mmCIF file of C-alpha atoms in Angstrom:
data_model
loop_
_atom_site.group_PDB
_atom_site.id
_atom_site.type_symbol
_atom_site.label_atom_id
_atom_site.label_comp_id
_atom_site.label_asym_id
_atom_site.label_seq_id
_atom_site.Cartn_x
_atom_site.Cartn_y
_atom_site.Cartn_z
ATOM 1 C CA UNK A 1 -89.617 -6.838 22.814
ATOM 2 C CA UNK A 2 -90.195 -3.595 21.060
ATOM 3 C CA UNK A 3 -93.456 -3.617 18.949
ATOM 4 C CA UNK A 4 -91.914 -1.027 15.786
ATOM 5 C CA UNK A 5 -89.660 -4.566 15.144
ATOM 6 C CA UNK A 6 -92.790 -6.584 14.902
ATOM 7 C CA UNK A 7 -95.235 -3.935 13.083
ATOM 8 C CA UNK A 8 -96.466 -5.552 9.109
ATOM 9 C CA UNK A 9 -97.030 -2.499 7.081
ATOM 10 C CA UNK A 10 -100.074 -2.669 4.778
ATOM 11 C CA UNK A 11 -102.096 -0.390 2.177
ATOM 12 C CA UNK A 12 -105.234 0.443 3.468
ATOM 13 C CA UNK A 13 -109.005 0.084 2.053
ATOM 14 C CA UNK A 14 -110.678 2.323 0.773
ATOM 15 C CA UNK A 15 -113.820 2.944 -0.752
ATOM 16 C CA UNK A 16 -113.254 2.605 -4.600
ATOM 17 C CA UNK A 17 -111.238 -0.566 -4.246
ATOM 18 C CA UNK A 18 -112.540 -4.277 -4.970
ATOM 19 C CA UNK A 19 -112.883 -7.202 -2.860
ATOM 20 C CA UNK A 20 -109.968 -8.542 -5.198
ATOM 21 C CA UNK A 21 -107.977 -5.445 -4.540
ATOM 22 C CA UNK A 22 -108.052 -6.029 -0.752
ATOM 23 C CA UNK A 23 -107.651 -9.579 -1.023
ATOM 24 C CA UNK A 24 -104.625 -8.864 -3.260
ATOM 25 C CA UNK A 25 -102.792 -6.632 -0.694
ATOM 26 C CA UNK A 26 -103.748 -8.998 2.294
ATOM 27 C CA UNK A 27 -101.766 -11.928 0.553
ATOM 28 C CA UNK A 28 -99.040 -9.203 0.066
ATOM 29 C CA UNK A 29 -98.623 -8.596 3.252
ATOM 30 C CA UNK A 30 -99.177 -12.266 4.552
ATOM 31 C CA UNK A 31 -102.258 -10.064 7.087
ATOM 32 C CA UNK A 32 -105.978 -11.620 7.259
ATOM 33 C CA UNK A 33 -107.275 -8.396 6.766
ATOM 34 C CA UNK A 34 -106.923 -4.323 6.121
ATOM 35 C CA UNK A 35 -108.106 -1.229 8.123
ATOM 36 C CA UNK A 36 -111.148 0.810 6.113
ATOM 37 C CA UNK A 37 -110.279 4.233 5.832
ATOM 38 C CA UNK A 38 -113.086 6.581 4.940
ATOM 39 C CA UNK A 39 -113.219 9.289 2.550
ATOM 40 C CA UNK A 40 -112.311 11.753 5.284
ATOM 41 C CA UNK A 41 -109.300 9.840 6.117
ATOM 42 C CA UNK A 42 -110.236 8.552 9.626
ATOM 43 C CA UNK A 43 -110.395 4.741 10.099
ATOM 44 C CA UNK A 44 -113.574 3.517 10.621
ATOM 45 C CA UNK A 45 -113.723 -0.325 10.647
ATOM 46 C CA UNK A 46 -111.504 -3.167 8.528
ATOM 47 C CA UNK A 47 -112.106 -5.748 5.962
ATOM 48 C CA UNK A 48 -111.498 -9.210 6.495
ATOM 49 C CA UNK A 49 -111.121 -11.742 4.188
ATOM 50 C CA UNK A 50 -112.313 -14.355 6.500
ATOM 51 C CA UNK A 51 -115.509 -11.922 7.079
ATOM 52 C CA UNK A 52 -115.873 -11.465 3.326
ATOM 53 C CA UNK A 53 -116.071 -15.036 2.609
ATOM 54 C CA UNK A 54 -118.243 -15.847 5.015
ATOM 55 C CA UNK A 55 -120.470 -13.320 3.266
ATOM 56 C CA UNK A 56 -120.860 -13.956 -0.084
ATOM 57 C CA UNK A 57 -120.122 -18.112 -0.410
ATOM 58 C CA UNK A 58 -121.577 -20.061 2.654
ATOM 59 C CA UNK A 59 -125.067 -20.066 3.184
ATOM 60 C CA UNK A 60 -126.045 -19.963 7.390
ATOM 61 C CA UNK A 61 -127.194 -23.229 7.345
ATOM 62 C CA UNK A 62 -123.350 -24.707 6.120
ATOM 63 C CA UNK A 63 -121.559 -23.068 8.970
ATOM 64 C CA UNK A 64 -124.819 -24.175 11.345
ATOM 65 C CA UNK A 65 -123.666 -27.667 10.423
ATOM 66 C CA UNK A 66 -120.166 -27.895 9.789
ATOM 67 C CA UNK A 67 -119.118 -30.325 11.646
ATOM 68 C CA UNK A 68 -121.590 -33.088 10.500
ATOM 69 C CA UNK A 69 -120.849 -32.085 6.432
ATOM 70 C CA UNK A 70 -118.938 -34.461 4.341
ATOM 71 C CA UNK A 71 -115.269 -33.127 2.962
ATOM 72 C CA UNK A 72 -116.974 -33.522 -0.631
ATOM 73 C CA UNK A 73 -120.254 -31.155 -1.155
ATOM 74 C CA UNK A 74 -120.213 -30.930 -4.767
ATOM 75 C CA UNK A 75 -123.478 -29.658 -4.454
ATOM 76 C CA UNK A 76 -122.075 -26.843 -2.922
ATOM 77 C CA UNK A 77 -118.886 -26.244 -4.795
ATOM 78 C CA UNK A 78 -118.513 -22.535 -5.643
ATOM 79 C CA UNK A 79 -117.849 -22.127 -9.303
ATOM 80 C CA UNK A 80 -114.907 -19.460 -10.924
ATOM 81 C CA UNK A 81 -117.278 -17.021 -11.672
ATOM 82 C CA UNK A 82 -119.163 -16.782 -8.594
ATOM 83 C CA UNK A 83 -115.347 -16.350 -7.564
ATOM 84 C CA UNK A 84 -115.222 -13.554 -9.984
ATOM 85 C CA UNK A 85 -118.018 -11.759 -9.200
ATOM 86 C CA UNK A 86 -117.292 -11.725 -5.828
ATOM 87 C CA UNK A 87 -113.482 -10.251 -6.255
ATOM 88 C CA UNK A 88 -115.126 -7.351 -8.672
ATOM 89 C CA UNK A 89 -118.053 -6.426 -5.757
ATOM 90 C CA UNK A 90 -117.233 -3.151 -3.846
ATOM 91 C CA UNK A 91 -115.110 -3.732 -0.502
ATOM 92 C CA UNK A 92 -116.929 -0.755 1.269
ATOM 93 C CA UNK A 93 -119.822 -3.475 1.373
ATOM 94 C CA UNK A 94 -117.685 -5.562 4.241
ATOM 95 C CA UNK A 95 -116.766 -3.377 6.348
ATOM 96 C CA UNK A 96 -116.507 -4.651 9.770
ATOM 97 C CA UNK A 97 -117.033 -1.914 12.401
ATOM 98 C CA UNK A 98 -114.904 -3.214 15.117
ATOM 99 C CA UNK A 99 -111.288 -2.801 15.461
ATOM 100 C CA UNK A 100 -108.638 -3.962 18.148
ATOM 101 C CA UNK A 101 -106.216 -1.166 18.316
ATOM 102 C CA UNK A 102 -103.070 -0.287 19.899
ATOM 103 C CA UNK A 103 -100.386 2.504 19.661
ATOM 104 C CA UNK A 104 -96.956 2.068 18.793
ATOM 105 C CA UNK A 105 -95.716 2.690 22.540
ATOM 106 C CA UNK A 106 -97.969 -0.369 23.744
ATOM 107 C CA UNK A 107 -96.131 -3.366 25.649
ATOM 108 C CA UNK A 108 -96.845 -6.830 24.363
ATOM 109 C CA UNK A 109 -98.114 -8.091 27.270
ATOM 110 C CA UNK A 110 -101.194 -5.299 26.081
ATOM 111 C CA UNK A 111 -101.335 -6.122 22.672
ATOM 112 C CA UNK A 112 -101.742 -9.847 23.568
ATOM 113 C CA UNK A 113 -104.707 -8.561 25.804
ATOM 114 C CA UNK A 114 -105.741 -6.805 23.112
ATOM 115 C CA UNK A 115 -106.103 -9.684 20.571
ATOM 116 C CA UNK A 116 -107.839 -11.401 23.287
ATOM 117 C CA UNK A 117 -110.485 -9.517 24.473
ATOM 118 C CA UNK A 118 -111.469 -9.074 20.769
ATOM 119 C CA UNK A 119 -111.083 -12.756 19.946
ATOM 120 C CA UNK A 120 -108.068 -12.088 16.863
ATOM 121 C CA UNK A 121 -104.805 -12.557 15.609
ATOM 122 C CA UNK A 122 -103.572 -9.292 14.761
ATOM 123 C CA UNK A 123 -104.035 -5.528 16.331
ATOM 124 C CA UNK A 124 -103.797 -2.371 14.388
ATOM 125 C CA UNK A 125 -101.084 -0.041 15.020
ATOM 126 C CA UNK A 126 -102.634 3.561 15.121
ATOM 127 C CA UNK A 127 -101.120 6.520 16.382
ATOM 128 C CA UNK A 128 -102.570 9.366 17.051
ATOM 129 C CA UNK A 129 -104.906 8.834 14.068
ATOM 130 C CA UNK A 130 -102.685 7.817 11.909
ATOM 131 C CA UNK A 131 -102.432 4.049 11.306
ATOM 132 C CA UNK A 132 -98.603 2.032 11.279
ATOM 133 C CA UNK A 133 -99.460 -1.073 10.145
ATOM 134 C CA UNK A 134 -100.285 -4.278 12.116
ATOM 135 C CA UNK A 135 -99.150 -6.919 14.581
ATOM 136 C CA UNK A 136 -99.976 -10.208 14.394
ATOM 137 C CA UNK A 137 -99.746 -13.506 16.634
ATOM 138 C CA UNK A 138 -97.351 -15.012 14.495
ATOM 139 C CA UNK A 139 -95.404 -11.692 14.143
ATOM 140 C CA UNK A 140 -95.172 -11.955 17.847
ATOM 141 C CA UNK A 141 -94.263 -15.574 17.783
ATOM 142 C CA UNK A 142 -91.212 -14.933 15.107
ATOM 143 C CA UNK A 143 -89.775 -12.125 17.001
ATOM 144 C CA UNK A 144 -89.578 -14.601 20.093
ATOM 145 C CA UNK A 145 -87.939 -17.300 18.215
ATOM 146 C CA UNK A 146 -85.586 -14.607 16.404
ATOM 147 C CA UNK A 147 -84.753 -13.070 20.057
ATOM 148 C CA UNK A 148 -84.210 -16.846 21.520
ATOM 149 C CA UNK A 149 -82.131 -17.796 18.529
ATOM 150 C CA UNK A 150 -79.919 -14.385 19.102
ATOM 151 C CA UNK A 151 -79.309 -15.756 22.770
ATOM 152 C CA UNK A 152 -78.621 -19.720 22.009
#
């Protein structure tokens, strides 16, 4: 399987853009998340929207206690314009230093590796600097079931 026939292409984030901006592009792209680019150019971390919500809308002690929390907290319920706000706030403020990366060359057998050494579902796709787009698992899984499909 060749990895340039399973790469997503996406924007990237910069530092002027919005959490709602980023968020926007993500569901685009069908990607949980965008590589930061800096004002230099360079990639320097990512923004995920899993990350982001984490954040801004569930206190420590929620996610502490998950699993013994009702399905109803209406104590908790975040209202529209807390969702609002947090779209307008600066996505430089979520920036999440590390990155799995691989190049475009990479086997999938690697990029698998990749994904799990860093505990994701997606790699970036950076050559020599210069960033591709992304993989992700279910990228990985479609191009098997396209490639089976071809062969049944």
């Amino acid at each position: 399987m060749k990895l340039k026939n399973m790469i997503v292409g996406t924007a990237v984030a910069r530092a002027e853009m919005t959490v709602g901006e980023v968020f926007t592009e993500c569901i685009r792209c069908r990607v949980p998340r965008l590589p930061f680019v800096d004002s230099n150019g360079k990639i320097t971390g990512c923004i995920s929207i899993r990350k982001t919500l984490q954040q801004v809308c569930i206190p420590d002690y929620v996610i502490a206690y998950a699993d013994l929390l009702g399905d109803h907290l209406g104590c908790l319920s975040g209202p529209e314009n807390h969702a609002r706000r947090v779209l307008a706030m600066p996505a430089d403020r979520f920036v999440l230093e590390e990155i799995a990366v691989v190049d475009s060359e990479a086997d999938v057998v690697k990029l698998i590796a990749v994904m799990e050494k860093h505990d994701t579902n997606h790699v970036f796709v950076i050559d020599d600097g210069t960033y591709k787009g992304m993989v992700t698992i279910d990228g990985i899984a479609k191009r098997m079931l396209e490639i089976g499909l071809d062969r049944g």
